CSV table of C-alpha atoms and ligand atoms in Angstrom, one decimal:
chain,number,residue,atom,x,y,z
A,6,MET,CA,121.3,72.7,139.9
A,7,SER,CA,121.0,74.6,137.1
A,8,PHE,CA,117.8,76.7,136.4
A,9,GLU,CA,116.5,76.3,132.4
A,10,PRO,CA,113.8,78.6,132.6
A,11,LEU,CA,112.8,77.5,128.7
A,12,LYS,CA,113.8,73.7,129.1
A,13,LEU,CA,111.3,73.7,131.9
A,14,ARG,CA,108.7,76.1,130.2
A,15,ALA,CA,107.8,72.6,128.2
A,16,ASP,CA,106.9,70.7,130.2
A,17,PHE,CA,104.0,73.6,130.9
A,18,PRO,CA,101.1,73.2,128.3
A,19,ALA,CA,99.2,77.1,128.8
A,20,LEU,CA,102.9,77.9,128.3
A,21,GLY,CA,103.2,77.3,125.0
A,22,ARG,CA,100.2,79.4,123.1
A,23,VAL,CA,100.8,81.7,121.6
A,24,PHE,CA,98.1,84.7,121.1
A,25,ASP,CA,96.6,85.6,118.1
A,26,ASP,CA,99.0,88.7,116.9
A,27,GLY,CA,101.2,85.6,117.1
A,28,ARG,CA,103.5,86.9,120.8
A,29,ARG,CA,104.2,84.2,123.3
A,30,LEU,CA,102.4,84.3,126.2
A,31,VAL,CA,104.4,85.8,129.5
A,32,TYR,CA,102.5,84.8,132.3
A,33,LEU,CA,103.7,86.9,135.9
A,34,ASP,CA,100.6,86.0,138.4
A,35,ASN,CA,102.1,83.1,140.8
A,36,ALA,CA,101.2,84.3,143.5
A,37,ALA,CA,97.7,83.9,142.3
A,38,THR,CA,98.0,80.3,141.2
A,39,THR,CA,100.7,78.7,139.1
A,40,GLN,CA,100.6,77.5,135.7
A,41,LYS,CA,100.4,72.7,135.4
A,42,PRO,CA,103.1,70.8,133.9
A,43,ARG,CA,101.9,67.6,132.9
A,44,ASP,CA,103.4,65.3,135.4
A,45,VAL,CA,100.2,66.8,137.4
A,46,LEU,CA,97.8,67.0,134.8
A,47,LYS,CA,99.0,63.6,133.9
A,48,ALA,CA,98.1,61.8,136.9
A,49,THR,CA,95.1,63.9,137.5
A,50,ARG,CA,93.7,62.5,134.6
A,51,ARG,CA,95.0,58.8,135.5
A,52,TYR,CA,93.5,58.7,138.2
A,53,TYR,CA,89.6,59.9,136.6
A,54,GLU,CA,90.7,57.1,134.0
A,55,GLU,CA,91.7,54.1,135.6
A,56,SER,CA,91.7,54.3,139.7
A,57,ALA,CA,88.5,56.1,140.4
A,58,GLY,CA,87.2,55.1,143.0
A,59,ASN,CA,86.4,56.3,145.5
A,60,VAL,CA,88.8,56.3,149.6
A,61,HIS,CA,88.7,54.4,153.6
A,62,ARG,CA,85.1,52.9,152.3
A,63,ALA,CA,85.5,50.7,148.9
A,64,VAL,CA,87.4,46.9,148.9
A,65,HIS,CA,87.4,46.7,145.4
A,66,ARG,CA,91.0,47.2,143.5
A,67,LEU,CA,89.6,50.5,141.8
A,68,ALA,CA,88.4,52.3,146.3
A,69,ALA,CA,92.1,50.4,146.9
A,70,GLU,CA,93.8,52.4,143.8
A,71,ALA,CA,92.9,55.1,144.8
A,72,THR,CA,93.0,55.4,148.4
A,73,GLY,CA,96.6,54.3,147.8
A,74,LEU,CA,97.2,57.4,145.7
A,75,TYR,CA,95.3,59.4,148.1
A,76,GLU,CA,98.4,59.1,151.0
A,77,GLU,CA,100.7,58.2,149.0
A,78,ALA,CA,99.8,61.8,148.9
A,79,ARG,CA,99.5,62.3,152.0
A,80,GLN,CA,103.2,61.3,152.5
A,81,LYS,CA,104.4,63.1,150.0
A,82,ILE,CA,103.4,66.5,151.1
A,83,ALA,CA,104.6,65.7,154.7
A,84,ALA,CA,107.9,65.1,153.3
A,85,PHE,CA,107.9,67.8,150.8
A,86,ILE,CA,107.2,70.2,154.7
A,87,GLY,CA,109.6,68.3,157.3
A,88,ALA,CA,106.4,67.7,159.0
A,89,PRO,CA,106.9,63.7,161.5
A,90,SER,CA,104.6,62.1,160.0
A,91,PRO,CA,101.6,61.5,157.8
A,92,LYS,CA,99.0,61.8,160.0
A,93,GLN,CA,99.5,66.0,160.8
A,94,ILE,CA,98.2,66.2,157.3
A,95,VAL,CA,95.0,66.9,156.8
A,96,PHE,CA,94.5,68.1,153.5
A,97,THR,CA,91.6,71.1,153.1
A,98,HIS,CA,90.8,73.3,149.6
A,99,GLY,CA,92.9,75.6,150.1
A,100,ALA,CA,94.8,77.6,152.7
A,101,THR,CA,91.5,79.7,153.1
A,102,GLU,CA,90.4,76.5,154.1
A,103,GLY,CA,93.2,75.3,156.9
A,104,ILE,CA,93.0,79.4,158.5
A,105,ASN,CA,89.2,79.1,158.6
A,106,LEU,CA,89.3,75.1,160.4
A,107,VAL,CA,91.9,76.6,162.8
A,108,ALA,CA,88.9,79.6,163.6
A,109,HIS,CA,86.6,77.6,164.5
A,110,GLY,CA,88.6,74.5,165.7
A,111,TRP,CA,90.6,75.8,167.4
A,112,ALA,CA,89.6,79.8,168.6
A,113,ARG,CA,86.6,78.7,169.0
A,114,LYS,CA,87.1,76.0,171.3
A,115,PHE,CA,89.7,77.6,173.1
A,116,LEU,CA,89.3,81.8,173.6
A,117,ASN,CA,88.0,83.4,176.6
A,118,ALA,CA,86.7,86.6,176.0
A,119,GLY,CA,89.6,89.3,177.8
A,120,ASP,CA,92.3,86.8,175.6
A,121,GLU,CA,93.7,88.6,172.6
A,122,LEU,CA,95.0,87.4,169.1
A,123,LEU,CA,97.2,88.8,166.8
A,124,VAL,CA,98.3,89.1,162.9
A,125,THR,CA,100.0,90.9,161.5
A,126,GLU,CA,99.3,94.7,158.2
A,127,MET,CA,100.2,92.8,155.7
A,128,GLU,CA,97.6,89.6,155.5
A,129,HIS,CA,95.7,88.3,153.8
A,130,HIS,CA,92.0,88.3,154.5
A,131,SER,CA,91.6,84.9,154.5
A,132,ASN,CA,94.2,85.7,157.8
A,133,LEU,CA,92.4,88.1,159.1
A,134,ILE,CA,88.3,87.5,158.2
A,135,PRO,CA,88.5,84.8,160.7
A,136,TRP,CA,89.7,86.2,163.2
A,137,GLN,CA,88.4,89.2,163.3
A,138,GLN,CA,84.9,86.8,163.7
A,139,ALA,CA,86.5,84.5,166.3
A,140,ALA,CA,87.4,87.2,168.1
A,141,ARG,CA,83.9,88.8,167.8
A,142,ALA,CA,82.3,85.6,168.4
A,143,LYS,CA,84.8,85.1,173.0
A,144,GLY,CA,85.0,88.9,173.4
A,145,ALA,CA,88.3,88.8,173.0
A,146,THR,CA,90.7,91.0,170.7
A,147,LEU,CA,92.9,91.2,167.8
A,148,ARG,CA,95.2,93.7,167.7
A,149,LEU,CA,97.5,94.2,164.3
A,150,VAL,CA,101.5,94.2,163.9
A,151,PRO,CA,102.0,97.5,162.2
A,152,VAL,CA,104.2,97.4,159.0
A,153,LEU,CA,107.6,99.7,158.4
A,154,ALA,CA,108.2,101.6,155.4
A,155,ASP,CA,110.6,99.6,154.2
A,156,GLY,CA,107.5,96.6,153.8
A,157,THR,CA,109.1,95.0,157.0
A,158,LEU,CA,107.2,94.7,160.2
A,159,ASP,CA,108.3,96.1,163.2
A,160,ARG,CA,110.3,94.0,165.5
A,161,GLU,CA,108.7,97.6,168.9
A,162,ALA,CA,105.7,96.7,168.3
A,163,PHE,CA,105.1,93.2,168.0
A,164,ARG,CA,107.6,92.8,170.5
A,165,ARG,CA,105.2,95.8,172.9
A,166,LEU,CA,102.1,93.3,171.5
A,167,LEU,CA,103.1,90.0,172.1
A,168,THR,CA,102.1,90.1,176.5
A,169,PRO,CA,100.9,87.3,178.1
A,170,ARG,CA,97.3,88.1,177.6
A,171,VAL,CA,97.4,87.0,173.2
A,172,LYS,CA,96.6,83.0,172.5
A,173,LEU,CA,97.4,83.3,168.4
A,174,LEU,CA,100.6,84.3,166.7
A,175,ALA,CA,98.5,84.8,163.2
A,176,VAL,CA,101.1,85.7,160.7
A,177,THR,CA,102.2,84.8,156.9
A,178,HIS,CA,104.9,83.2,155.9
A,179,ALA,CA,105.4,86.0,152.8
A,180,SER,CA,103.6,89.0,151.5
A,181,ASN,CA,101.3,88.5,148.8
A,182,VAL,CA,101.8,92.4,148.3
A,183,LEU,CA,105.1,93.4,149.5
A,184,GLY,CA,107.6,89.5,148.9
A,185,THR,CA,108.0,91.1,152.1
A,186,ILE,CA,109.9,87.2,153.7
A,187,ASN,CA,109.3,87.5,157.3
A,188,PRO,CA,111.5,85.7,160.5
A,189,ILE,CA,108.9,83.8,161.4
A,190,ALA,CA,111.5,81.3,163.7
A,191,GLU,CA,112.3,84.0,165.2
A,192,LEU,CA,108.8,85.7,164.9
A,193,ILE,CA,107.8,81.5,166.5
A,194,ARG,CA,109.8,81.9,168.7
A,195,GLU,CA,109.7,84.6,170.7
A,196,ALA,CA,105.7,84.0,169.8
A,197,HIS,CA,106.4,81.1,172.7
A,198,ALA,CA,108.0,82.3,174.4
A,199,ALA,CA,105.8,84.8,175.8
A,200,GLY,CA,102.8,81.8,175.0
A,201,ALA,CA,101.0,81.6,172.5
A,202,ARG,CA,100.7,79.7,169.6
A,203,VAL,CA,101.6,80.1,166.2
A,204,LEU,CA,100.0,79.4,162.7
A,205,VAL,CA,102.0,80.5,159.6
A,206,ASP,CA,99.6,80.6,156.6
A,207,GLY,CA,102.1,79.4,154.0
A,208,ALA,CA,100.8,80.6,151.2
A,209,GLN,CA,103.0,82.5,149.2
A,210,SER,CA,106.1,80.9,151.0
A,211,VAL,CA,105.9,76.4,150.8
A,212,PRO,CA,106.0,77.2,146.5
A,213,HIS,CA,109.3,79.3,146.7
A,214,LEU,CA,111.5,79.2,149.9
A,215,PRO,CA,113.0,75.8,151.7
A,216,LEU,CA,111.2,74.8,155.5
A,217,ASN,CA,110.5,72.3,157.6
A,218,VAL,CA,108.4,72.9,159.4
A,219,ALA,CA,109.2,71.1,162.7
A,220,ALA,CA,112.7,72.6,162.6
A,221,LEU,CA,110.3,75.3,162.7
A,222,ASP,CA,108.6,74.6,165.6
A,223,ALA,CA,105.8,75.9,163.6
A,224,ASP,CA,102.3,75.1,165.6
A,225,PHE,CA,99.9,74.8,161.7
A,226,LEU,CA,100.6,75.5,158.4
A,227,VAL,CA,98.2,76.0,155.7
A,228,PHE,CA,98.9,76.9,151.8
A,229,SER,CA,97.5,75.7,148.6
A,230,GLY,CA,98.0,73.7,145.9
A,231,HIS,CA,97.0,75.8,143.1
A,232,LYS,CA,100.4,78.3,143.3
A,233,MET,CA,103.0,75.1,143.8
A,234,LEU,CA,102.2,73.9,140.1
A,235,GLY,CA,98.9,71.9,141.9
A,236,PRO,CA,95.1,71.2,140.8
A,237,THR,CA,92.9,74.0,142.4
A,238,GLY,CA,91.0,73.6,145.0
A,239,ILE,CA,93.4,71.4,146.9
A,240,GLY,CA,96.1,72.5,150.6
A,241,VAL,CA,97.1,71.2,153.7
A,242,LEU,CA,96.6,72.1,157.7
A,243,TYR,CA,99.4,70.6,158.9
A,244,ALA,CA,99.2,70.7,162.7
A,245,LYS,CA,101.1,69.2,166.0
A,246,PRO,CA,98.7,66.3,166.6
A,247,GLU,CA,98.1,67.3,169.9
A,248,LEU,CA,96.4,71.2,168.9
A,249,LEU,CA,95.0,68.1,166.2
A,250,ASP,CA,93.8,66.3,169.4
A,251,ALA,CA,92.5,69.2,170.7
A,252,MET,CA,90.6,70.8,168.0
A,253,ASP,CA,87.1,70.3,167.0
A,254,PRO,CA,86.2,69.4,162.6
A,255,LEU,CA,84.9,72.3,161.1
A,256,LEU,CA,83.1,69.9,159.5
A,257,THR,CA,81.1,66.8,159.9
A,258,GLY,CA,79.1,64.1,158.8
A,259,GLY,CA,81.0,61.2,156.4
A,260,GLU,CA,83.7,59.3,157.1
A,261,MET,CA,84.7,61.4,159.7
A,262,ILE,CA,83.1,59.2,162.8
A,263,SER,CA,84.4,56.5,164.3
A,264,ARG,CA,80.9,54.6,165.0
A,265,VAL,CA,77.1,56.8,165.7
A,266,TRP,CA,75.1,56.7,168.0
A,267,ASP,CA,71.5,58.1,166.7
A,268,ASP,CA,71.7,61.3,169.2
A,269,HIS,CA,75.7,61.2,169.4
A,270,ALA,CA,78.7,60.9,167.5
A,271,THR,CA,82.4,59.5,168.4
A,272,TRP,CA,85.2,61.4,166.4
A,273,ALA,CA,88.0,59.0,164.1
A,274,GLU,CA,91.6,59.8,164.7
A,275,PRO,CA,92.9,62.5,162.6
A,276,PRO,CA,93.0,63.7,159.9
A,277,GLN,CA,90.5,61.7,158.6
A,278,LYS,CA,89.1,63.2,161.7
A,279,PHE,CA,88.5,67.0,159.1
A,280,GLU,CA,87.8,65.3,156.4
A,281,ALA,CA,84.4,64.0,156.7
A,282,GLY,CA,82.9,63.9,153.3
A,283,THR,CA,84.4,63.1,150.0
A,284,PRO,CA,86.8,64.6,149.2
A,285,HIS,CA,89.1,66.3,146.5
A,286,ILE,CA,90.3,62.6,145.3
A,287,ALA,CA,92.6,64.0,142.4
A,288,GLY,CA,93.8,67.0,144.0
A,289,ALA,CA,96.0,66.0,146.0
A,290,ILE,CA,97.0,62.9,143.5
A,291,GLY,CA,97.5,65.7,141.3
A,292,LEU,CA,99.2,67.9,144.0
A,293,GLY,CA,101.5,65.0,145.4
A,294,ALA,CA,102.6,64.7,141.5
A,295,ALA,CA,102.8,69.1,142.1
A,296,VAL,CA,105.8,67.4,145.4
A,297,ASP,CA,107.3,65.3,143.3
A,298,TYR,CA,108.6,67.8,140.6
A,299,LEU,CA,109.5,70.5,142.8
A,300,ALA,CA,111.7,68.4,145.0
A,301,LYS,CA,113.4,67.0,142.1
A,302,LEU,CA,114.4,70.3,141.4
A,303,GLY,CA,115.3,71.5,144.9
A,304,HIS,CA,114.1,74.7,146.8
A,305,ASP,CA,117.9,75.6,147.4
A,306,ALA,CA,118.0,76.0,143.4
A,307,LEU,CA,114.3,76.7,142.8
A,308,ARG,CA,115.0,80.4,144.8
A,309,GLN,CA,118.7,81.0,143.5
A,310,HIS,CA,116.5,81.1,141.4
A,311,GLU,CA,114.0,83.2,141.8
A,312,LEU,CA,116.1,85.8,143.6
A,313,ALA,CA,118.9,85.4,140.4
A,314,LEU,CA,115.4,87.2,138.7
A,315,THR,CA,113.9,89.5,141.3
A,316,ALA,CA,116.9,91.3,141.4
A,317,TYR,CA,117.0,91.9,137.5
A,318,ALA,CA,114.1,93.0,137.8
A,319,LEU,CA,114.1,95.4,140.7
A,320,GLU,CA,116.7,96.9,138.7
A,321,LYS,CA,114.2,97.1,134.8
A,322,LEU,CA,111.2,97.9,136.9
A,323,GLY,CA,113.8,100.5,139.3
A,324,ALA,CA,114.9,101.9,135.2
A,325,VAL,CA,110.9,103.0,134.0
A,326,PRO,CA,110.7,106.7,135.0
A,327,ASP,CA,107.2,107.3,137.1
A,328,LEU,CA,106.7,103.4,138.3
A,329,LYS,CA,106.8,103.3,142.2
A,330,ILE,CA,107.1,100.2,143.7
A,331,PHE,CA,105.5,99.4,146.9
A,332,GLY,CA,108.8,97.7,149.5
A,333,ARG,CA,111.7,97.3,149.9
A,334,ALA,CA,112.4,94.6,152.6
A,335,PRO,CA,116.0,93.0,152.1
A,336,GLU,CA,114.2,89.4,152.5
A,337,ARG,CA,112.1,89.3,149.5
A,338,LEU,CA,110.8,86.8,147.2
A,339,GLY,CA,109.5,86.9,143.2
A,340,VAL,CA,106.1,89.6,143.9
A,341,VAL,CA,106.9,92.6,142.6
A,342,SER,CA,103.5,95.1,143.0
A,343,PHE,CA,104.0,99.0,141.5
A,344,ALA,CA,102.3,101.9,140.5
A,345,LEU,CA,102.9,103.5,137.5
A,346,GLU,CA,101.8,107.5,138.1
A,347,GLY,CA,98.9,108.5,136.9
A,348,VAL,CA,97.4,105.7,136.0
A,349,HIS,CA,95.0,103.4,137.0
A,350,PRO,CA,96.4,100.2,137.9
A,351,HIS,CA,93.7,97.5,136.2
A,352,ASP,CA,94.8,100.0,133.6
A,353,VAL,CA,97.8,99.0,133.2
A,354,ALA,CA,97.6,95.1,134.1
A,355,GLN,CA,95.1,95.6,130.5
A,356,PHE,CA,97.4,97.8,128.3
A,357,LEU,CA,99.6,94.1,129.8
A,358,ASP,CA,97.4,92.0,128.8
A,359,ARG,CA,97.4,92.5,125.3
A,360,ASP,CA,100.9,92.6,125.1
A,361,GLY,CA,99.9,89.2,126.4
A,362,LEU,CA,101.2,89.9,129.7
A,363,ALA,CA,99.3,88.7,132.9
A,364,ILE,CA,100.3,90.7,135.5
A,365,ARG,CA,97.4,91.2,138.4
A,366,ALA,CA,95.8,94.6,139.3
A,367,GLY,CA,93.8,95.2,142.4
A,368,HIS,CA,93.3,95.6,146.4
A,369,MET,CA,95.4,92.0,146.4
A,370,CYS,CA,92.6,91.0,149.2
A,371,ALA,CA,95.0,93.2,151.4
A,372,GLN,CA,92.6,96.2,151.8
A,373,PRO,CA,94.3,96.8,155.4
A,374,LEU,CA,97.8,97.0,153.8
A,375,LEU,CA,97.2,99.5,150.7
A,376,ARG,CA,95.2,101.9,153.2
A,377,ARG,CA,98.4,102.2,154.7
A,378,LEU,CA,100.1,102.4,152.0
A,379,GLY,CA,98.2,105.4,150.3
A,380,VAL,CA,96.2,103.2,147.3
A,381,PRO,CA,93.5,102.1,147.0
A,382,ALA,CA,95.2,98.7,144.2
A,383,VAL,CA,98.8,98.1,142.8
A,384,SER,CA,100.0,96.1,140.1
A,385,ARG,CA,101.7,93.0,140.6
A,386,ALA,CA,104.7,91.0,138.8
A,387,SER,CA,105.3,87.3,139.8
A,388,PHE,CA,107.8,84.8,139.1
A,389,TYR,CA,107.6,81.7,139.5
A,390,LEU,CA,110.3,78.1,138.4
A,391,TYR,CA,109.3,79.3,134.8
A,392,ASN,CA,109.7,82.4,134.3
A,393,ASP,CA,112.9,84.8,133.0
A,394,ARG,CA,115.3,87.3,131.6
A,395,ASP,CA,113.0,87.8,128.9
A,396,ASP,CA,110.1,88.3,130.7
A,397,VAL,CA,111.1,90.7,132.4
A,398,ASP,CA,112.7,92.1,129.3
A,399,ARG,CA,108.7,91.8,127.8
A,400,LEU,CA,107.6,93.5,131.3
A,401,ALA,CA,109.5,96.4,131.2
A,402,ALA,CA,108.9,97.4,128.0
A,403,ALA,CA,105.1,97.6,128.7
A,404,LEU,CA,105.6,99.1,131.5
A,405,LEU,CA,106.9,101.9,129.3
A,406,ALA,CA,105.4,102.1,126.3
A,407,VAL,CA,101.8,101.8,128.8
A,408,ARG,CA,103.8,105.4,129.8
A,409,LYS,CA,104.4,107.0,126.2
A,410,PHE,CA,101.1,106.2,124.9
A,411,PHE,CA,99.4,107.6,128.8
A,412,HIS,CA,101.8,110.9,128.3
A,413,ALA,CA,100.7,110.9,124.4
A,414,THR,CA,97.4,111.4,124.9
B,1359,7TS,N1,97.3,83.9,152.6
B,1359,7TS,C1,98.3,85.1,151.5
B,1359,7TS,C2,99.4,85.2,152.0
B,1359,7TS,C3,97.6,84.5,149.6
B,1359,7TS,O1,98.4,85.2,149.0
B,1359,7TS,C4,96.1,83.8,149.6
B,1359,7TS,C5,95.7,84.0,148.3
B,1359,7TS,C6,96.0,83.0,150.6
B,1359,7TS,C7,96.5,82.1,152.0
B,1359,7TS,C8,94.5,81.8,150.4
B,1359,7TS,O2,94.7,80.8,149.2
B,1359,7TS,P1,93.4,80.8,149.2
B,1359,7TS,O3,94.1,79.3,148.1
B,1359,7TS,O4,92.7,79.9,150.1
B,1359,7TS,O5,93.1,81.7,147.9
B,1359,7TS,N2,96.4,85.4,147.3
B,1359,7TS,C9,96.1,86.0,146.3
B,1359,7TS,C10,96.5,87.1,145.6
B,1359,7TS,O6,97.5,87.2,146.3
B,1359,7TS,N3,96.2,86.4,144.3
B,1359,7TS,O7,94.9,85.6,143.8
B,1359,7TS,C11,94.9,84.7,145.4
């Protein structure tokens, strides 16, 4: 299917916003969070208006409907990422929680002193700090695979670092700063051959790329609903069944138990074992609707659209004088980080906001990477299915205007 971003835009109420000066919103902060289509808003609202019971406990009709909708969402998500069973889908509140769950429930349980954890220099803080903490708690060592000047991983260094001491490789599928798409299938294969498990941070990739966890043979995969048209506060941890069986829960309490005595308890089967308390039921249902929307568009068509738009953006931004683009990986997402010489990235974002353009500026929750890039902050534009060439033209024009303003004053 060919993409018609203008038509798709009509599905997103927020994208209809026009500011006081008559300029329409150009939303280019999709790597932070995406806008929500009506289908997602409707599904969420319908749960609250019609079926607002709790899940997995009461027998009344509302509770049965809520449970049905919640479990249906789990099935849709399993199908979307190619998980063999919905039992491998644990609802979390986002990618960050999923990583913490594995760091606590698996790493802290199974790591020994002298073991090693491998991450990369392009990780978001969410896929770094939980491993720093786990390594410290267990006397293990954390090592970082370097990033080369073009924004790709140093594969030779990776192979050198991948010793039999490495118990886990935790790696982002795609960088939220450089846009680099890592060769995840090869990294998993090499890590497995060295005897390590692999956690894939899919926060940036699952919303944009075709992905099949079973084919990849990933041990763990995490992602967030809000970066793929879904609600905030809902995300997913996928894991192989034997890992879910072996792991400890992060949260304990109601609904995650099998039997409870005065002084101890036994756990329910996964995924319930990891979903203590009342979950974000509306969020899960909303994420199910988001997955329906994306599946209808087709991941391959979405990828083609984003590839073409990113190539256009790199060309247009490349023509803005004094603009430096970070990351030149051949395989990349629609994420473009840049710096305009002599202008602070926050000032760039502020100026663009006046023109109705939403971009992000800052350290992108990737301080170790920015330190290596030699900058304290960058500006970032990130695209999704509803962006088009007109948005890129507006971005390039606004950047030229910012440059002119700062050079003239
Ligand atoms: N991993 C990556 C690669 C990310 O880009 C992010 C969020 C996370 C994990 C954490 O996701 P969360 O939903 O649990 O917060 N990245 C960004 C970003 O680039 N701008 O805002 C959030």
